[in-house]
Each structure stands twice: as C-alpha cells, then as structure tokens.
PDB file of C-alpha atoms and ligand atoms in Angstrom:
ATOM      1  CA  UNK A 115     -10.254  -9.127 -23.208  1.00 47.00           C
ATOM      2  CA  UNK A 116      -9.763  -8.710 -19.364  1.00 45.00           C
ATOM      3  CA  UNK A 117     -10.447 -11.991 -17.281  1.00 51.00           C
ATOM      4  CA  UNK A 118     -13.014  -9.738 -14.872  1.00 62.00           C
ATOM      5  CA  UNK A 119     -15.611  -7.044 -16.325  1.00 82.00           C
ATOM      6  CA  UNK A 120     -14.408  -4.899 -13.494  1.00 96.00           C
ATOM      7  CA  UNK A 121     -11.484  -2.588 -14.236  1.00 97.00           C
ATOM      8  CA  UNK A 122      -8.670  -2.641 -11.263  1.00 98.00           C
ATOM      9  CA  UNK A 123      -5.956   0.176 -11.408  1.00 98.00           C
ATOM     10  CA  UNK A 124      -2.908  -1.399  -9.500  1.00 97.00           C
ATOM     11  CA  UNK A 125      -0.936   1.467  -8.152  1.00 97.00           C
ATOM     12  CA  UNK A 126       2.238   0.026  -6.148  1.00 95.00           C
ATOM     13  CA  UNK A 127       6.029   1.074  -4.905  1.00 92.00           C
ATOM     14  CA  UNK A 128       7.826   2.059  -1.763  1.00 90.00           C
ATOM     15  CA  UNK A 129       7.049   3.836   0.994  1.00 87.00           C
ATOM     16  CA  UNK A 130       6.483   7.683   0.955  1.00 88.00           C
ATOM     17  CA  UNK A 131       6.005   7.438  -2.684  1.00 91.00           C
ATOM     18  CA  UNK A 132       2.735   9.341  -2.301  1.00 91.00           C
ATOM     19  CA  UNK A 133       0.760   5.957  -3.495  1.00 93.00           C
ATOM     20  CA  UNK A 134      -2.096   6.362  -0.811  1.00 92.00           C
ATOM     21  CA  UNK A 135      -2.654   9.831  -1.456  1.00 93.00           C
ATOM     22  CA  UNK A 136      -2.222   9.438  -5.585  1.00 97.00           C
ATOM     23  CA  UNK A 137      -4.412   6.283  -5.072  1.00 97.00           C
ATOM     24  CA  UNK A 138      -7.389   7.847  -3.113  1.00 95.00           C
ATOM     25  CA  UNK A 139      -7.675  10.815  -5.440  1.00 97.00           C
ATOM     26  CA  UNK A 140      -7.500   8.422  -8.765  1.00 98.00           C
ATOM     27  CA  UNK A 141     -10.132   6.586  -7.018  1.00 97.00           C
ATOM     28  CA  UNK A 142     -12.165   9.586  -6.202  1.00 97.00           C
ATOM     29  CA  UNK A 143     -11.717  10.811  -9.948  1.00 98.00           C
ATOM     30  CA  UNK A 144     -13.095   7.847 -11.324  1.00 98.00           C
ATOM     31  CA  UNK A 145     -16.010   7.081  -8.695  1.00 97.00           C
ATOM     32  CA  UNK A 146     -13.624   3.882  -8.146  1.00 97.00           C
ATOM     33  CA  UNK A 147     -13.384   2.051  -4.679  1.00 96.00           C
ATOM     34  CA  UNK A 148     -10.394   2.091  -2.955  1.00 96.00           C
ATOM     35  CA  UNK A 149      -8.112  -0.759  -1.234  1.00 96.00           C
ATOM     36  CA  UNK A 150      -5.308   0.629   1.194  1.00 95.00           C
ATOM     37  CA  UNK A 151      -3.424  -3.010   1.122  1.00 96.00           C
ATOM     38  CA  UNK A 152      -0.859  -1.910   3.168  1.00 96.00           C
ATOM     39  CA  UNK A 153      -3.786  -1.363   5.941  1.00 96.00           C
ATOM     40  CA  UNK A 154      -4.183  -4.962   6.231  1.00 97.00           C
ATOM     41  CA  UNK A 155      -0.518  -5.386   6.874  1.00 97.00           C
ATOM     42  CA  UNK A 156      -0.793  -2.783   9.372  1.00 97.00           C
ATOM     43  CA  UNK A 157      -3.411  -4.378  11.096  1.00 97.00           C
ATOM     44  CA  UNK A 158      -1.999  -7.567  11.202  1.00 98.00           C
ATOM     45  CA  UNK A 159       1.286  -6.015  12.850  1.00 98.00           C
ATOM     46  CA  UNK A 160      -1.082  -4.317  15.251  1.00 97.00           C
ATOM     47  CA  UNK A 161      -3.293  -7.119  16.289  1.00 97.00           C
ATOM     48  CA  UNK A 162      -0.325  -9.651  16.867  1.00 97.00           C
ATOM     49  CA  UNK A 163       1.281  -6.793  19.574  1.00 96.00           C
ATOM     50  CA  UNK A 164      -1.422  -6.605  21.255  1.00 95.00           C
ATOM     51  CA  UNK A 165      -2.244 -10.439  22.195  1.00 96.00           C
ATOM     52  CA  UNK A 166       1.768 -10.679  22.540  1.00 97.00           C
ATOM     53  CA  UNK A 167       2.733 -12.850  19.364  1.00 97.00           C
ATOM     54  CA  UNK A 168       6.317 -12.165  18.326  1.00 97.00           C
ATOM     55  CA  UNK A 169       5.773 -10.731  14.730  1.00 96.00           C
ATOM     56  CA  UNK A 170       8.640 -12.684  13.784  1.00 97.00           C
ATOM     57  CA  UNK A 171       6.968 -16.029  14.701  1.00 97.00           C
ATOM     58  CA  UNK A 172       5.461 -17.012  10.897  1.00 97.00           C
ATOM     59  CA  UNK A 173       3.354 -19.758  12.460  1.00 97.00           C
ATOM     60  CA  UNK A 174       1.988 -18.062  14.942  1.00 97.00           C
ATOM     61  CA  UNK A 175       1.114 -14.348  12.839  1.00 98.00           C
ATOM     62  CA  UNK A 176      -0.693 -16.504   9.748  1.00 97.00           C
ATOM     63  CA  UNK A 177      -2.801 -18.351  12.214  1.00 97.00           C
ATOM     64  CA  UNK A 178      -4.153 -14.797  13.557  1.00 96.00           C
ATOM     65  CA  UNK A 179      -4.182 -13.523  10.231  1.00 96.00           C
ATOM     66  CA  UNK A 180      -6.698 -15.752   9.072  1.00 94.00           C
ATOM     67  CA  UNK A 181      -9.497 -14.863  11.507  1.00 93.00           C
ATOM     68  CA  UNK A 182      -8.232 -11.287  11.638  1.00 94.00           C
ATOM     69  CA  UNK A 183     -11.137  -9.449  12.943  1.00 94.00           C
ATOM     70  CA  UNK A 184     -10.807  -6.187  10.805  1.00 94.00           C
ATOM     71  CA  UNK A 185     -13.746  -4.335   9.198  1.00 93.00           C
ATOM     72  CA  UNK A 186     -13.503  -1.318   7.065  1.00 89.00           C
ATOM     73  CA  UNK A 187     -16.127   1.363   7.038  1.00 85.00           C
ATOM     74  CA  UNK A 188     -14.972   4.177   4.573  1.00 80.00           C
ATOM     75  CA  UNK A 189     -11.362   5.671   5.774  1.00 82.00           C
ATOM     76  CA  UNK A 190     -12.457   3.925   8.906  1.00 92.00           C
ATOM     77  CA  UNK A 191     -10.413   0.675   9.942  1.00 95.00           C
ATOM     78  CA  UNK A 192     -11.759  -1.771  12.981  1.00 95.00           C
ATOM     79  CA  UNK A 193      -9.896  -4.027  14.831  1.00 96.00           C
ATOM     80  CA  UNK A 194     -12.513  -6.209  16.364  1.00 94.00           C
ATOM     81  CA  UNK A 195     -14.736  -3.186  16.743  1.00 94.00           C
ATOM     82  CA  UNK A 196     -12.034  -0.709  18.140  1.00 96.00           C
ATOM     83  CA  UNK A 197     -10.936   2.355  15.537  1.00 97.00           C
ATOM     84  CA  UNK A 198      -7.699   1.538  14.970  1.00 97.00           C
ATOM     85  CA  UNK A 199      -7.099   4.155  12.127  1.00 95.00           C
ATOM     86  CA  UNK A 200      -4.855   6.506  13.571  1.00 92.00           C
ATOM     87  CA  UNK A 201      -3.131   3.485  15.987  1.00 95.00           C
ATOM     88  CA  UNK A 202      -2.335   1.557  12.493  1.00 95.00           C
ATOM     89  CA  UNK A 203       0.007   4.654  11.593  1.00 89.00           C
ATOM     90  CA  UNK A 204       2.610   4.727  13.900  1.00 87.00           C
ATOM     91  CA  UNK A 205       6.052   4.294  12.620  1.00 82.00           C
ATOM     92  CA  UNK A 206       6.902   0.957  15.070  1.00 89.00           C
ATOM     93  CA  UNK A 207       3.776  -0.312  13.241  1.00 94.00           C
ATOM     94  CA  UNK A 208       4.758   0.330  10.007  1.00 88.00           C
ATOM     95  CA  UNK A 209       8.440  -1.745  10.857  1.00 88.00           C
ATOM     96  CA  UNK A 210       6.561  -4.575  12.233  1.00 95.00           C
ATOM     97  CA  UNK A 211       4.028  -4.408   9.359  1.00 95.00           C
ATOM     98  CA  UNK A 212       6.831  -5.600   6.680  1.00 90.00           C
ATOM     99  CA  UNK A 213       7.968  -8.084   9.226  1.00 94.00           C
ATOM    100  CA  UNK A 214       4.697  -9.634   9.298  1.00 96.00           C
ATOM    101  CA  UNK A 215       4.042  -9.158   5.523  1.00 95.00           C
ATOM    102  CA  UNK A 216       7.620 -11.247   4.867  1.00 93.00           C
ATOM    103  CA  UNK A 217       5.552 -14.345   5.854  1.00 96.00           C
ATOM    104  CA  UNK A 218       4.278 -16.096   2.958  1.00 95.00           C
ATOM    105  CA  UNK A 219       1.432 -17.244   4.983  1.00 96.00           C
ATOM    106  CA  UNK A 220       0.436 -13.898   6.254  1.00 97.00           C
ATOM    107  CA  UNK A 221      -0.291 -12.759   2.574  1.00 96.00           C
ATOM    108  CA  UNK A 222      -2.006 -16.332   1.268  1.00 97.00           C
ATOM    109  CA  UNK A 223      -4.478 -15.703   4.173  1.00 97.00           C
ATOM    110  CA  UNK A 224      -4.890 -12.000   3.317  1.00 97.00           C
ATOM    111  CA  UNK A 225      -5.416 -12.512  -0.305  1.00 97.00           C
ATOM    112  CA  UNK A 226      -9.071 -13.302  -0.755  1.00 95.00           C
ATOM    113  CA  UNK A 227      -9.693  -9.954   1.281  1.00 94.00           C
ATOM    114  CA  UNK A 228      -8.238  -7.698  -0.735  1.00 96.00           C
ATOM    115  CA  UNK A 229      -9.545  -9.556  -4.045  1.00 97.00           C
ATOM    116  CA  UNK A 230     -13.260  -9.018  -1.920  1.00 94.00           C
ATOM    117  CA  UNK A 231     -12.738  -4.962  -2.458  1.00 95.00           C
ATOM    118  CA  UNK A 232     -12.795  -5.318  -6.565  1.00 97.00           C
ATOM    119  CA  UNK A 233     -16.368  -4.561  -6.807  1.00 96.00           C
ATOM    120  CA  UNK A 234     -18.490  -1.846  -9.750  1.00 97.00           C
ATOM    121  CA  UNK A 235     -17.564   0.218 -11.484  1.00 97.00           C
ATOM    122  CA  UNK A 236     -13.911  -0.572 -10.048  1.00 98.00           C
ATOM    123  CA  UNK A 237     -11.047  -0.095  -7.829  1.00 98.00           C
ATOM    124  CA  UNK A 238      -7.711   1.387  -7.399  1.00 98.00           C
ATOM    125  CA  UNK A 239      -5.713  -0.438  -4.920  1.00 98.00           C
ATOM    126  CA  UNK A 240      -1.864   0.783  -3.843  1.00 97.00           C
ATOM    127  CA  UNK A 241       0.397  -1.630  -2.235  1.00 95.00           C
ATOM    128  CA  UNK A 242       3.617  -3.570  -3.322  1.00 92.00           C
ATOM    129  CA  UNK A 243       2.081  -6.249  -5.404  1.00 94.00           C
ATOM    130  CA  UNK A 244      -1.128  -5.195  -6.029  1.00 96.00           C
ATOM    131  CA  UNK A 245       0.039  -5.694 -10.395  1.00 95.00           C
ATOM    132  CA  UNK A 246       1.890  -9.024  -9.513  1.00 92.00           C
ATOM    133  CA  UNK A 247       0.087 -11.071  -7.256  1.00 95.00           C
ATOM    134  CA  UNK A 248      -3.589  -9.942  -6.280  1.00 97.00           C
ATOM    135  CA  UNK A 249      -4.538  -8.412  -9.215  1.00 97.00           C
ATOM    136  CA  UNK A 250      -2.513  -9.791 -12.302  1.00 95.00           C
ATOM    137  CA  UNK A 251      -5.036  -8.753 -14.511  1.00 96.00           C
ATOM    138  CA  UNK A 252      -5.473  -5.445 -13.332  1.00 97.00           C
ATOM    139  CA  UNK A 253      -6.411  -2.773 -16.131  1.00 97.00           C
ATOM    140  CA  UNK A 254      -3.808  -0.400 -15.555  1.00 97.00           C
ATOM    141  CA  UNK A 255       0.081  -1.226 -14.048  1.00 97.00           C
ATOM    142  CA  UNK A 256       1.617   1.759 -12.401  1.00 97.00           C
ATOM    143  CA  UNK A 257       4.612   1.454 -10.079  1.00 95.00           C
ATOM    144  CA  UNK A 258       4.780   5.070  -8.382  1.00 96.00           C
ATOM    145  CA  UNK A 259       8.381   5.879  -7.175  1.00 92.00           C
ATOM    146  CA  UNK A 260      10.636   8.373  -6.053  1.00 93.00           C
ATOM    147  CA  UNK A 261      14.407   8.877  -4.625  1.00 93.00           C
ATOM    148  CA  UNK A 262      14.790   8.165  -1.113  1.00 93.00           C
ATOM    149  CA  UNK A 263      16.138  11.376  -0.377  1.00 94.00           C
ATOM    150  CA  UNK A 264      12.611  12.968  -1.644  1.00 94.00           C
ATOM    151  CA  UNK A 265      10.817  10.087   0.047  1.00 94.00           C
ATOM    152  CA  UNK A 266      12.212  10.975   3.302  1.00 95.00           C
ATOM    153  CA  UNK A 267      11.505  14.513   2.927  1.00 94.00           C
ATOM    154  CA  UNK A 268       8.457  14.018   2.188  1.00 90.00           C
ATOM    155  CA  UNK A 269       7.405  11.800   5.025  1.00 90.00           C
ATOM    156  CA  UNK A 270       9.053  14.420   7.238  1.00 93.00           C
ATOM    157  CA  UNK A 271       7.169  17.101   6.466  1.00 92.00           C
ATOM    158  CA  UNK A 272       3.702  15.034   6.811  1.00 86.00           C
ATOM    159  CA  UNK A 273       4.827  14.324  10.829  1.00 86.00           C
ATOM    160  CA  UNK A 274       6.118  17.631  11.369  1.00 91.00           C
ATOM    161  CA  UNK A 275       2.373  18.516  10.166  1.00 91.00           C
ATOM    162  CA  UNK A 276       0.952  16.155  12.155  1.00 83.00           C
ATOM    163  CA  UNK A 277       2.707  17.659  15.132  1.00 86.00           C
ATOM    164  CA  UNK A 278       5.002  15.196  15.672  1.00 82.00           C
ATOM    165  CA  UNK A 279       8.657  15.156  16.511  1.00 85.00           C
ATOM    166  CA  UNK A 280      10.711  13.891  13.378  1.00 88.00           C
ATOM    167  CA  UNK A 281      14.469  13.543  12.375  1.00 93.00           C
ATOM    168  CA  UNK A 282      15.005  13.696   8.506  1.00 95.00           C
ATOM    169  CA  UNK A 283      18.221  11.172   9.202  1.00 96.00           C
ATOM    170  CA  UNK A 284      16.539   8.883  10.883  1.00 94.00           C
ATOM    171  CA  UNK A 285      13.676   8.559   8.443  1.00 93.00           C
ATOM    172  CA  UNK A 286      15.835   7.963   5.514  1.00 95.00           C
ATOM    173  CA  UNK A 287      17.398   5.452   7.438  1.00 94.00           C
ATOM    174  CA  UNK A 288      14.307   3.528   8.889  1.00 90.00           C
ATOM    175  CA  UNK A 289      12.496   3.729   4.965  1.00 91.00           C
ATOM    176  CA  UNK A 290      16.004   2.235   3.716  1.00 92.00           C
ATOM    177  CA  UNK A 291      15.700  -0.582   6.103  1.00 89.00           C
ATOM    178  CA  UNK A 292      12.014  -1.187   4.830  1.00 86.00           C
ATOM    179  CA  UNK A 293      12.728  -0.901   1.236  1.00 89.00           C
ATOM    180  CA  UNK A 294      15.359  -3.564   1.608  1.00 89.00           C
ATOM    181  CA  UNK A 295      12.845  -5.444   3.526  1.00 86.00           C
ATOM    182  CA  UNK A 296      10.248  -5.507   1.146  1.00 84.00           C
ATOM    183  CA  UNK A 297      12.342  -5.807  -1.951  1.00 86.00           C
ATOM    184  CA  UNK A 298      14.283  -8.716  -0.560  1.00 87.00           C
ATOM    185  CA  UNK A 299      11.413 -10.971   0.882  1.00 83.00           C
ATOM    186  CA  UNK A 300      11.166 -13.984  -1.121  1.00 83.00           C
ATOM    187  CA  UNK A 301       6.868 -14.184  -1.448  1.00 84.00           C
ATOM    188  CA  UNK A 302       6.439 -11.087  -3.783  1.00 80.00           C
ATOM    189  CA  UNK A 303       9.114  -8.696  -2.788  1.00 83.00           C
ATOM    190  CA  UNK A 304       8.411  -5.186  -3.864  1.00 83.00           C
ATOM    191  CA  UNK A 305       9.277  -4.890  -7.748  1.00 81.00           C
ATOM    192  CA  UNK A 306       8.778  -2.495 -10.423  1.00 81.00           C
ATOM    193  CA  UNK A 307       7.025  -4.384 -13.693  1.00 76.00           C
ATOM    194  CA  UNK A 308       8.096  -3.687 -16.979  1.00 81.00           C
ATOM    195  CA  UNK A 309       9.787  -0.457 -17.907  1.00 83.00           C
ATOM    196  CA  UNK A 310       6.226   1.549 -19.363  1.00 88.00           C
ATOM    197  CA  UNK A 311       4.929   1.085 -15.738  1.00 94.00           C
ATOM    198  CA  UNK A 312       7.248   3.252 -13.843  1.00 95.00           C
ATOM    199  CA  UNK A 313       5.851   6.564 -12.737  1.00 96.00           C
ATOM    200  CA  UNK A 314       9.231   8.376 -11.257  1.00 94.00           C
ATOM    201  CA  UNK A 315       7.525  11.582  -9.304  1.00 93.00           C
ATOM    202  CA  UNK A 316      10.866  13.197  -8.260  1.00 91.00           C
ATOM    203  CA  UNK A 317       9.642  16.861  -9.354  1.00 89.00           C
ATOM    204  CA  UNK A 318       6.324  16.897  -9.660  1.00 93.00           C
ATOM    205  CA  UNK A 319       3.087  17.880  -7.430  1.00 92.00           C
ATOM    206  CA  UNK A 320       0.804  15.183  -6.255  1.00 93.00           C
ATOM    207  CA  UNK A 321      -1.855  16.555  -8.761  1.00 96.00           C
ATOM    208  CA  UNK A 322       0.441  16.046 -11.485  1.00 97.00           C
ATOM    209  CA  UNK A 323       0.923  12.351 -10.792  1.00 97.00           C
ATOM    210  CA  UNK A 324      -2.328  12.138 -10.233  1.00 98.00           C
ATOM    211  CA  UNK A 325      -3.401  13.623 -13.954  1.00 98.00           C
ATOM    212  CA  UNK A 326      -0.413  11.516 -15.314  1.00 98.00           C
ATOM    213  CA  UNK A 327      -2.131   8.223 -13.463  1.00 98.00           C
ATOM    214  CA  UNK A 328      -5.749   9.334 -15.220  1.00 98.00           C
ATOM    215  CA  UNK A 329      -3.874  10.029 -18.680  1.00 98.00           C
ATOM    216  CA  UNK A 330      -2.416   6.167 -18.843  1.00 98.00           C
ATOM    217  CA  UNK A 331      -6.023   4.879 -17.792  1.00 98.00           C
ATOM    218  CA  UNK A 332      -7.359   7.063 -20.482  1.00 97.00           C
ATOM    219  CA  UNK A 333      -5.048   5.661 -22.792  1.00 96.00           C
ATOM    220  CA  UNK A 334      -5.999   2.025 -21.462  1.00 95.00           C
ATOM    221  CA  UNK A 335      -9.185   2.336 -22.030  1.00 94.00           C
ATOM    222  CA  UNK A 336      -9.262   3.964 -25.328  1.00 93.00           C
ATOM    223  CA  UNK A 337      -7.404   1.437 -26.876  1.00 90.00           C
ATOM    224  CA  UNK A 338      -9.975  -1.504 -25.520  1.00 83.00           C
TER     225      UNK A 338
HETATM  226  O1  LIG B 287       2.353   3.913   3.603  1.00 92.77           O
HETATM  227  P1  LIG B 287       3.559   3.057   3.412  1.00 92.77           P
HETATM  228  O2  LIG B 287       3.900   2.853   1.962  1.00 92.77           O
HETATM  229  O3  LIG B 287       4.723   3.465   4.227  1.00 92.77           O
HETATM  230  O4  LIG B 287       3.203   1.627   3.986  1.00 92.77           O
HETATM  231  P2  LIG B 287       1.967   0.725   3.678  1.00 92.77           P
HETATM  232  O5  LIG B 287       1.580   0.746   2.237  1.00 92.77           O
HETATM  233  O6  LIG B 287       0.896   1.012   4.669  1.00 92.77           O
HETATM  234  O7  LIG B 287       2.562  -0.741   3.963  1.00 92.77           O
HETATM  235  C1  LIG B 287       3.139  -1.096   5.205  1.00 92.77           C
HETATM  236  C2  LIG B 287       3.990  -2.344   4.988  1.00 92.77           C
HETATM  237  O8  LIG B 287       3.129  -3.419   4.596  1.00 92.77           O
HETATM  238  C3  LIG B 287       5.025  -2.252   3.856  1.00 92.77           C
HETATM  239  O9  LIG B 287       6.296  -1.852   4.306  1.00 92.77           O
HETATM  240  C4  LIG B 287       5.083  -3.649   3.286  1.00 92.77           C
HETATM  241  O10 LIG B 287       6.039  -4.432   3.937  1.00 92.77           O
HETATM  242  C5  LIG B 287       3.735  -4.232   3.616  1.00 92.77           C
HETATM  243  N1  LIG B 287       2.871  -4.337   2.430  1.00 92.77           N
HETATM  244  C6  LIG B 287       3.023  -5.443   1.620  1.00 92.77           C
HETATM  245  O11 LIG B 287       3.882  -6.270   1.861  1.00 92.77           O
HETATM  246  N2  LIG B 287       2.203  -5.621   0.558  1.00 92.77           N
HETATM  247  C7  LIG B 287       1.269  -4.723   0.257  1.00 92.77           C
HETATM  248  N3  LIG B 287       0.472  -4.936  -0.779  1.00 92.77           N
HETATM  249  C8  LIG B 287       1.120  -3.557   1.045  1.00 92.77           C
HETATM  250  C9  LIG B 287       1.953  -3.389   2.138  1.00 92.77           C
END
C-alpha cells in the first residue's frame, strides 16, 4: 500500500540527462503535474546574486531560502513577481545553483515546497533526490543517465540551437565539475537507487525513454 493515494513518479540523475524534457512529456502523457526541482535551486542561486549574498555563505543562502519569494504559473517561474524563466537558465546559474543546493539548510527549507506540488491525479518530479529524500514513497524510481561524453553533446547542441556560443570542451568540463559536486555533497548527494532503477539512455531518442519511463509505470501499476 503506498503511504499517499497520490502516485509520484521520481525521475532523477545528472545534468543533460534529458530528465526535464523526459519528465515533462511523462507528465503530459499521464495528465500528471510536473515539479522542475532543480528550478528551485536555480532560483535560489539567482535570488542570492542579486541582493549580493555570497552563495557560498550557508547561513546567509538558507535564511533567504526560506522566504524565497518564487511563484510558479505553468512553465512560468517568478521571482518576487519578475519572470525569471529564461534568467534561471544561464550556465553561471546553474554552477551557483549546486553551490547553493550543497547547503543542508537550503534543501530542509525547500522541502515542504516541492512536497506542496504532489497534488491529483499525480506528479512527475526530476531532480537528484526526488526517490531519496522528498518523495521516498514515490510510485515509480527511475534514475535517467547517460555518459558524459553524450551529456555534453547533447547540451551543446541545445545552446548552439538556442543561438548561443558553446565549446563542447568546456561543457564536458563544467558538467564534470557539477557531477562531482552533486555526487559528493554530504545532504543527499546525487545517487542512483538500486540497480532496476537505472534508465542508461546512451542510444536512444528522447521518445524512447520516454515510452520506456511509461512501460515501468505500467508495470507499477499493474502489479498494485
Ligand atoms: O537541468 P540540469 O540537470 O542541468 O540542472 P537542474 O536540474 O536545473 O539543477 C540545477 C542544480 O540544482 C543541480 O546541479 C543540483 O546541484 C541542484 N539540484 C539539487 O541539488 N537537487 C535537486 N532535486 C535538483 C537540483
């Protein structure tokens, strides 16, 4: 028996895995709400620049973090009423965003947020330890990875599409230096569960994974 009526599909892994993208289209699949965790992160990274608190400074980033004035409307993301969508995804944000998530009181005060999105008929929510720590009891497990090589490809090509400039050497490099950030951290440090939750999409299309992440819920939910 699950401990909530509403099912949770915890998608995590590292960067450039494709987990937002897999995530959002699960979601979409299913009628399922959506939680972009690492958003909140980003936010946090964002909001602490901007009133000049040294992300580094654990003290300092937990005490914003737990009046962060963020608001989500849709794909939408407000930072004390500002859109702050596109701002959230630059890639100095995105280092400062696993400095700021290393704190263990950054994530305590950004728990009960991202436990607020698990609402009817359910949610899929991608992170790092959206299986371990927020949702323990989630329905379904999957921990979405990929080579580092293919990561950084990957991310490359979405700039270049974006029209901005990118360098495939120093991707890999700066997605090395976060994966060893978030899998070192001592408050849950980016892990894969046990062995049947590992999703390795080296070779395959995003609707692939995608089908593969509907199969396993199918599974989940035929056996209940
Ligand atoms: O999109 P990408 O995977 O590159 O990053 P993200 O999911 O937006 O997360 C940005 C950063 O937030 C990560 O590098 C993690 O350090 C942190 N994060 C976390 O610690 N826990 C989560 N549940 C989600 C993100």
């Amino acid at each position: 028996m699950n401990a909530s009526p509403i099912a949770v599909i915890a998608i995590d892994g590292p960067t450039a895995s494709g987990k937002g993208t897999v995530a959002l289209r699960v979601a979409a699949a299913l009628g399922f709400h959506y939680l972009d965790s690492g958003a909140l992160y980003r936010v946090t990274a964002l909001c602490a620049l901007d009133r000049g608190i040294d992300p580094r400074d654990g003290a300092e980033v937990t005490a914003m973090a737990t009046d962060l004035p963020v608001s989500f409307a849709g794909a939408r993301i407000e930072l004390a009423g500002v859109d702050v969508s596109e701002a959230i995804r630059a890639e100095t944000i995105s280092q400062y965003a696993s400095v700021v998530a290393s704190h263990p009181g950054v994530r305590t005060a950004l728990l009960e947020r991202q436990r607020a999105f698990r609402k009817a008929p359910g949610l899929v929510a991608d992170g790092r330890d959206m299986g371990s720590v927020v949702f323990p009891d989630a329905r379904l497990k999957v921990f979405l990875t990929a080579s580092a090589e293919i990561r950084a490809q990957r991310r490359h090509k979405q700039l270049i599409e974006k029209g901005f400039a990118a360098n495939l050497g120093a991707i890999l490099q700066e997605l090395r230096s976060r994966d060893a950030r978030d899998s070192s951290r001592a408050v849950a440090p980016l892990q894969a569960g046990a062995p049947d939750t590992v999703l390795d999409s080296d070779g395959m299309t995003i609707e692939q994974v995608v089908d593969a992440v509907l199969e396993r819920y199918r599974r989940v939910v035929d056996q209940s």
